[in-house]
Amino acid sequence: HTLGIAATLHQFRHRFATATYAACGDIRVVQELMGHASPTTTAVYAAWSREVAHRAVSAAAALTG
């Protein structure tokens, strides 16, 4: 805060985890980078996207024909 940054360290950590998950899509990678014991903890940091969910369901439907 003395540098004029309003964000907290936790907010930076959350942003890092969210951006990393968005870049790789692998919750286990993010889990390891964050040092979490459980992917359940890491899932809190993973942003959920309706658009990505829609694409996933469409891809699955295409596979099952």
XYZ file of C-alpha atoms in Angstrom:
65
model
C 0.000 0.000 0.000
C 2.934 2.341 0.564
C 3.647 2.013 -3.179
C 0.182 3.297 -4.013
C -1.195 -0.135 -4.898
C -4.641 -0.718 -3.424
C -4.643 -4.499 -3.976
C -3.677 -6.891 -1.218
C -1.156 -9.710 -1.508
C -4.052 -12.178 -1.410
C -5.680 -10.387 -4.354
C -2.445 -10.674 -6.350
C -2.259 -14.357 -5.457
C -5.869 -14.842 -6.580
C -5.188 -13.025 -9.853
C -2.071 -15.128 -10.496
C -3.990 -18.365 -9.931
C -6.904 -17.256 -12.097
C -4.640 -16.083 -14.935
C -2.546 -19.249 -14.769
C -5.653 -21.431 -14.907
C -6.990 -19.407 -17.846
C -3.680 -19.857 -19.673
C -3.260 -23.591 -19.153
C -6.686 -24.928 -18.152
C -5.022 -27.434 -15.818
C -6.142 -27.159 -12.201
C -3.364 -29.520 -11.071
C -0.681 -27.224 -12.477
C -2.212 -24.284 -10.647
C -2.524 -26.394 -7.487
C 1.185 -27.156 -7.527
C 2.159 -23.557 -8.266
C -0.025 -22.291 -5.426
C 1.248 -24.921 -3.000
C -2.227 -26.175 -2.162
C -2.651 -29.640 -0.675
C -5.975 -30.170 -2.436
C -7.360 -29.217 -5.858
C -10.573 -28.321 -4.027
C -8.785 -25.372 -2.461
C -7.382 -24.363 -5.830
C -10.801 -24.544 -7.506
C -11.811 -21.408 -5.602
C -9.232 -19.513 -7.672
C -10.323 -20.895 -11.028
C -12.653 -18.496 -12.779
C -15.705 -20.214 -14.240
C -16.717 -19.140 -17.717
C -20.150 -19.749 -19.207
C -18.609 -19.471 -22.700
C -15.995 -22.129 -21.949
C -18.660 -24.388 -20.427
C -20.800 -23.969 -23.542
C -17.875 -24.914 -25.802
C -17.113 -27.963 -23.653
C -20.700 -29.217 -23.818
C -20.854 -28.572 -27.574
C -17.598 -30.482 -28.103
C -18.874 -33.405 -26.011
C -22.154 -33.449 -27.935
C -20.261 -33.525 -31.229
C -18.289 -36.564 -30.040
C -21.384 -38.494 -29.062
C -23.105 -37.536 -32.300
